[in-house]
Structures are given as structure tokens and as C-alpha cells.
mmCIF file of C-alpha atoms in Angstrom:
data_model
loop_
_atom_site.group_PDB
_atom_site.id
_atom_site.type_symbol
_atom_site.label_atom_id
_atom_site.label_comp_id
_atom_site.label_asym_id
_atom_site.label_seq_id
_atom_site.Cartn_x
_atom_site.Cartn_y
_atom_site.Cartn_z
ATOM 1 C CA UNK A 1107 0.000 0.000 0.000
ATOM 2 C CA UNK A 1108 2.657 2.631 0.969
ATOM 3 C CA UNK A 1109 4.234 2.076 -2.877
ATOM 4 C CA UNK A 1110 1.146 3.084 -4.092
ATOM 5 C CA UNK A 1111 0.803 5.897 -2.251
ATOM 6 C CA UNK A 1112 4.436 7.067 -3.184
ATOM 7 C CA UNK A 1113 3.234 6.348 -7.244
ATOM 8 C CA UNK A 1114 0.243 8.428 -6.475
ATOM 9 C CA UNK A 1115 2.204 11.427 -4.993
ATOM 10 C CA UNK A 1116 5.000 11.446 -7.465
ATOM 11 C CA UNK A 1117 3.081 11.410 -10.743
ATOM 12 C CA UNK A 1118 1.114 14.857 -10.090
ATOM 13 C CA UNK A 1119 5.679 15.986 -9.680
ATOM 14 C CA UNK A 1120 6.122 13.887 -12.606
ATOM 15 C CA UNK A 1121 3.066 15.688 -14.558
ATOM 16 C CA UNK A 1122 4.525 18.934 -13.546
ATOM 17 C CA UNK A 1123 7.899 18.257 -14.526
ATOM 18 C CA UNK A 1124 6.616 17.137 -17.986
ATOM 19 C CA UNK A 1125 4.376 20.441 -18.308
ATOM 20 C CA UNK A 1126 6.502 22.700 -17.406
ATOM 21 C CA UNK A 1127 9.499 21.221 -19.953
ATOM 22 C CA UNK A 1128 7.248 21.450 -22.788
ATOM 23 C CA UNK A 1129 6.054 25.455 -21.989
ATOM 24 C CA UNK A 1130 9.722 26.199 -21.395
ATOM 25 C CA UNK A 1131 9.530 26.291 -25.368
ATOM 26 C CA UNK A 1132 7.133 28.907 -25.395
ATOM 27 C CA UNK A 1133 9.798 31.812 -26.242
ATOM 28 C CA UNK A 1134 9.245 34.491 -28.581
ATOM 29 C CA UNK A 1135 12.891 35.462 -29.666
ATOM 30 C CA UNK A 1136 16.636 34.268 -30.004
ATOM 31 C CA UNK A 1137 17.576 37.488 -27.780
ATOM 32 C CA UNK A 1138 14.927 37.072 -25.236
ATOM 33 C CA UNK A 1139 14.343 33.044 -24.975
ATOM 34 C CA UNK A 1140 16.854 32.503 -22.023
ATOM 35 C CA UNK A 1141 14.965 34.946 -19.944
ATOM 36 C CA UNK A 1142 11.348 34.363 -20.852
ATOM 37 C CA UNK A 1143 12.207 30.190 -20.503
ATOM 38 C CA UNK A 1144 13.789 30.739 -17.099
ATOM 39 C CA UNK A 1145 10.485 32.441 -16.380
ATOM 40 C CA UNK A 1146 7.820 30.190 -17.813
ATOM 41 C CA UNK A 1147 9.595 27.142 -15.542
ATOM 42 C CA UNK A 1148 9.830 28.917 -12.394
ATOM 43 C CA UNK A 1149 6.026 29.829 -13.373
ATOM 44 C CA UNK A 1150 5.175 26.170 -14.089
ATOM 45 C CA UNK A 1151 6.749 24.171 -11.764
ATOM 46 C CA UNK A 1152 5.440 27.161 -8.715
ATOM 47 C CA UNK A 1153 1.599 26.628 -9.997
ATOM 48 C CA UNK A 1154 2.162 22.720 -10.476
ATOM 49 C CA UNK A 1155 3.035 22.934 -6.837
ATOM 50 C CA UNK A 1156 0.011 24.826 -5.403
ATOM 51 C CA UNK A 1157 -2.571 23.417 -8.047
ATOM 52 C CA UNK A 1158 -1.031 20.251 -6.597
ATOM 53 C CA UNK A 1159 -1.434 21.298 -2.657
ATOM 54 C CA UNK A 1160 -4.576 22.983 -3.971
ATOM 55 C CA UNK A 1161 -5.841 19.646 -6.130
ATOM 56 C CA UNK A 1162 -4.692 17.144 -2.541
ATOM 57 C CA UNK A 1163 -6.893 19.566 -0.435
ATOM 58 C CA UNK A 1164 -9.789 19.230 -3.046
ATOM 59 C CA UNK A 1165 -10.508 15.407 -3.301
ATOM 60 C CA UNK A 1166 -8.936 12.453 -4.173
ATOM 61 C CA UNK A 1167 -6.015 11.082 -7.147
ATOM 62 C CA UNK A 1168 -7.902 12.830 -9.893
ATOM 63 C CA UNK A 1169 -8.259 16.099 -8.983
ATOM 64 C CA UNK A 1170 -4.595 16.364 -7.869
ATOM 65 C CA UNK A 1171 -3.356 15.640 -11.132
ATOM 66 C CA UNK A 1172 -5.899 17.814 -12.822
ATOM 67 C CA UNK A 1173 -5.037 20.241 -10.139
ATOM 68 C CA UNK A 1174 -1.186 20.066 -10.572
ATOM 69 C CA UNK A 1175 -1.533 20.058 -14.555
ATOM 70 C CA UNK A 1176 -3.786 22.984 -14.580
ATOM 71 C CA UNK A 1177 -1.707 24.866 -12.031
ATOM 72 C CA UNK A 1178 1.844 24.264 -14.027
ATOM 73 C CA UNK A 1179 -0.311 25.591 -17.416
ATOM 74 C CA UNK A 1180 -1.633 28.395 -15.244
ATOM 75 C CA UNK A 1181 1.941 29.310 -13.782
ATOM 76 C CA UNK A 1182 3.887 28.722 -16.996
ATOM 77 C CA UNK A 1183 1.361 30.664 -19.074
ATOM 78 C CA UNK A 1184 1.733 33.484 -16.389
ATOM 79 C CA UNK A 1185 5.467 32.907 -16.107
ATOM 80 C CA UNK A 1186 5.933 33.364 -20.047
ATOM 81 C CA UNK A 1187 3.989 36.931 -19.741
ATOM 82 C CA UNK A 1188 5.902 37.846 -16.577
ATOM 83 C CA UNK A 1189 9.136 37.338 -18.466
ATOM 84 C CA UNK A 1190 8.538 38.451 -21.629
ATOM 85 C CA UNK A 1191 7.614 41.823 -19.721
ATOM 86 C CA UNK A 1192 10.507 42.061 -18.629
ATOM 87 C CA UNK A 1193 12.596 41.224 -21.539
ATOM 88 C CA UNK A 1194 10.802 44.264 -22.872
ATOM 89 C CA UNK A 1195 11.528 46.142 -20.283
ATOM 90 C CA UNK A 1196 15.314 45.534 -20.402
ATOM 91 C CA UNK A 1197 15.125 46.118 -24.329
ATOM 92 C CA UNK A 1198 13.211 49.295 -23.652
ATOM 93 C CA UNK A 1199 16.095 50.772 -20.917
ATOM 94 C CA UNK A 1200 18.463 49.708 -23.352
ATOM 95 C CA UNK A 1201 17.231 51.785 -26.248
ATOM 96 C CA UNK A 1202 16.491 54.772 -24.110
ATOM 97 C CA UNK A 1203 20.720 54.575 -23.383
ATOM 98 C CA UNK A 1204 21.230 54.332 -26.801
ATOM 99 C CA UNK A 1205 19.359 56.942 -27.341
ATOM 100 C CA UNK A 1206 20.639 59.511 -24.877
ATOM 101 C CA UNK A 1207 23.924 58.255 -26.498
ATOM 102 C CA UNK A 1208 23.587 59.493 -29.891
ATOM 103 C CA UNK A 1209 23.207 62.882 -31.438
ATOM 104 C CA UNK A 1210 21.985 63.522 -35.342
ATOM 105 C CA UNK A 1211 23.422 66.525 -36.948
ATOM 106 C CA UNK A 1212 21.621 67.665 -39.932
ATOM 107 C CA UNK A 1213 24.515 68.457 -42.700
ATOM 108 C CA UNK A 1214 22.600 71.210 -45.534
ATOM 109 C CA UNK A 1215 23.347 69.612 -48.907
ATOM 110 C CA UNK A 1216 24.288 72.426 -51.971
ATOM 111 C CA UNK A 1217 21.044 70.831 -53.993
ATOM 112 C CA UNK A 1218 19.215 71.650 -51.177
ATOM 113 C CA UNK A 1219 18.996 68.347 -49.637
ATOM 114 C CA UNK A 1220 19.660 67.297 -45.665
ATOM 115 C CA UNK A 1221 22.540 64.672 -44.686
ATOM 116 C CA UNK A 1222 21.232 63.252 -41.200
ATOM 117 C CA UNK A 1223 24.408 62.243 -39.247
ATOM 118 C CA UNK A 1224 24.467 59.882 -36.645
ATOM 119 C CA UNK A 1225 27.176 60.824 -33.749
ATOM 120 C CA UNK A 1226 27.710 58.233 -30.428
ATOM 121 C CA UNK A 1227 29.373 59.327 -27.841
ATOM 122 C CA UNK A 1228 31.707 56.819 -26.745
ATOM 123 C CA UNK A 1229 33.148 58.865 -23.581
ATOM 124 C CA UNK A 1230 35.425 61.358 -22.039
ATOM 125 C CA UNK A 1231 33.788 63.553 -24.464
ATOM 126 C CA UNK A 1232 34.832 61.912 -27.864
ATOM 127 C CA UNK A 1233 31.971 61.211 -30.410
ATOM 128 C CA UNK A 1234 32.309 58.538 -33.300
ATOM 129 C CA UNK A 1235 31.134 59.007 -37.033
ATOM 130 C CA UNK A 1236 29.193 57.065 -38.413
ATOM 131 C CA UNK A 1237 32.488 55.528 -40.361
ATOM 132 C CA UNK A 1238 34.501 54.927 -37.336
ATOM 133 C CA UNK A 1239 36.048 58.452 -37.526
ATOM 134 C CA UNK A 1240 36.498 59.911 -33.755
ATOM 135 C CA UNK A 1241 35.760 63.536 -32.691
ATOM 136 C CA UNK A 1242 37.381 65.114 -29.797
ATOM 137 C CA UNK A 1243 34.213 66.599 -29.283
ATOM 138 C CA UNK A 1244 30.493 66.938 -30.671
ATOM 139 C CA UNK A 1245 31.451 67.627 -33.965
ATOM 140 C CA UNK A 1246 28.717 70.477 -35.786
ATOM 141 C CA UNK A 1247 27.924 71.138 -39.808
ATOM 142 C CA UNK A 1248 30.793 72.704 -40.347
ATOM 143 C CA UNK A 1249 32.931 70.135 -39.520
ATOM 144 C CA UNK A 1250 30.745 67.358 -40.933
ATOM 145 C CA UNK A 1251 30.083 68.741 -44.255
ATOM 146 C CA UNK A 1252 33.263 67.683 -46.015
ATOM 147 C CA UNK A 1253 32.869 64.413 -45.167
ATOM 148 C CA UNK A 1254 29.243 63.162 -45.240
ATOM 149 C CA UNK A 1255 27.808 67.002 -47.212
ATOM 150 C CA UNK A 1256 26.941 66.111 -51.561
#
């Protein structure tokens, strides 16, 4: 009798297990799939364990394997958003650097056209070209137009 109690117990664990390796796969990107995995697991196997306590409490063998499955879909479909959030959080911060990073100066063409050119500062007040040239400083239109003005 007590081996069948042990088989009952570790199959809603085995169910979660299972669940949660197959939502790990649930990843939307290359750049973000380490992140929003790690997040849909933790999210799985942490609802397959209260759907589990949740599906014991409830009744009998049944509904704590329904419970634990529906608790690790629950927790890695909640872990998935929860990471993917923040993956597009960090992608979010990481533009707004960029961005305070750069500066475009407008370069006034002869046929009346407008050069935008793309400056990043790379620190202790040096700025690089767009062609890997390297200012001292924030370089304006004057300077710019022999190189990138038509």
C-alpha cells in the first residue's frame, strides 16, 4: 500500500515536470528566450506545486493531477507573460541609453537636400562618425560637411 501511495504522490511531480518542460519552449525570440524560458519554468513548476497542494486539499487522485496540470499551465502561461515583460523592459532601458547616447546633426546639402548624421558618444567627451572616424568633441555642420555634405 505505501508504494502506491508514493506512485500516487509522485506522478502529479512527474506531470509537472513534464508540463513545465514542454512550456519552457514557449519563447518568442533568439535574444529574449533565455529569460522568458527561465520564467515560464519557475512559473510552471510554482503553480504545479500549489494546483497540486490545492488539487490534494480538493478530493482524491484525480483532482490532484488535474489540479497540478492545470496549475503548471496556469503558472507557466503566467510565467511566459511575466518574463517576456521584462525582456521588454530591459530592451526598452536599453534603447532609451542608446538613445541619450547618440546625437543627429543635420549636414545642408548644396542641392538643397539634408545629410542626417548619426554621432555616439563613446566617452570622455569623444563622439564617433558614423564611419569609425572619432571627434574630440560633438562635432557640428561645419565640420561634418566635407565628409558626409553632396
Amino acid at each position: 500500500m505505501k508504494s502506491h501511495l508514493l506512485t500516487r504522490r509522485a506522478f502529479p511531480l512527474l506531470a509537472v515536470l513534464l508540463t513545465s518542460t514542454l512550456l519552457s519552449g514557449c519563447a518568442n525570440s533568439p535574444s529574449r528566450q533565455s529569460a522568458i524560458q527561465q520564467g515560464t519554468a519557475v512559473g510552471a513548476v510554482s503553480g504545479g506545486v500549489l494546483g497540486g497542494v490545492i488539487g490534494n486539499n480538493v478530493g482524491d487522485g484525480e483532482n490532484q493531477v488535474l489540479g497540478a496540470a492545470l496549475g503548471a499551465i496556469a503558472g507557466g502561461v503566467a510565467g511566459n507573460r511575466i518574463a517576456t515583460r521584462r525582456a521588454d523592459t530591459q530592451s526598452q532601458i536599453q534603447a532609451a541609453q542608446n538613445a541619450a547616447n547618440t546625437h543627429v546633426v543635420n549636414v545642408s546639402n548644396s542641392n538643397g537636400s539634408i545629410t542626417p548624421v548619426t554621432l555616439v558618444h563613446i566617452g570622455n567627451g569623444q563622439w564617433r562618425g558614423p564611419r569609425g572616424e572619432i571627434y574630440n568633441n560633438l562635432p557640428g555642420e561645419p565640420q561634418l560637411k566635407p565628409v558626409y555634405g553632396i
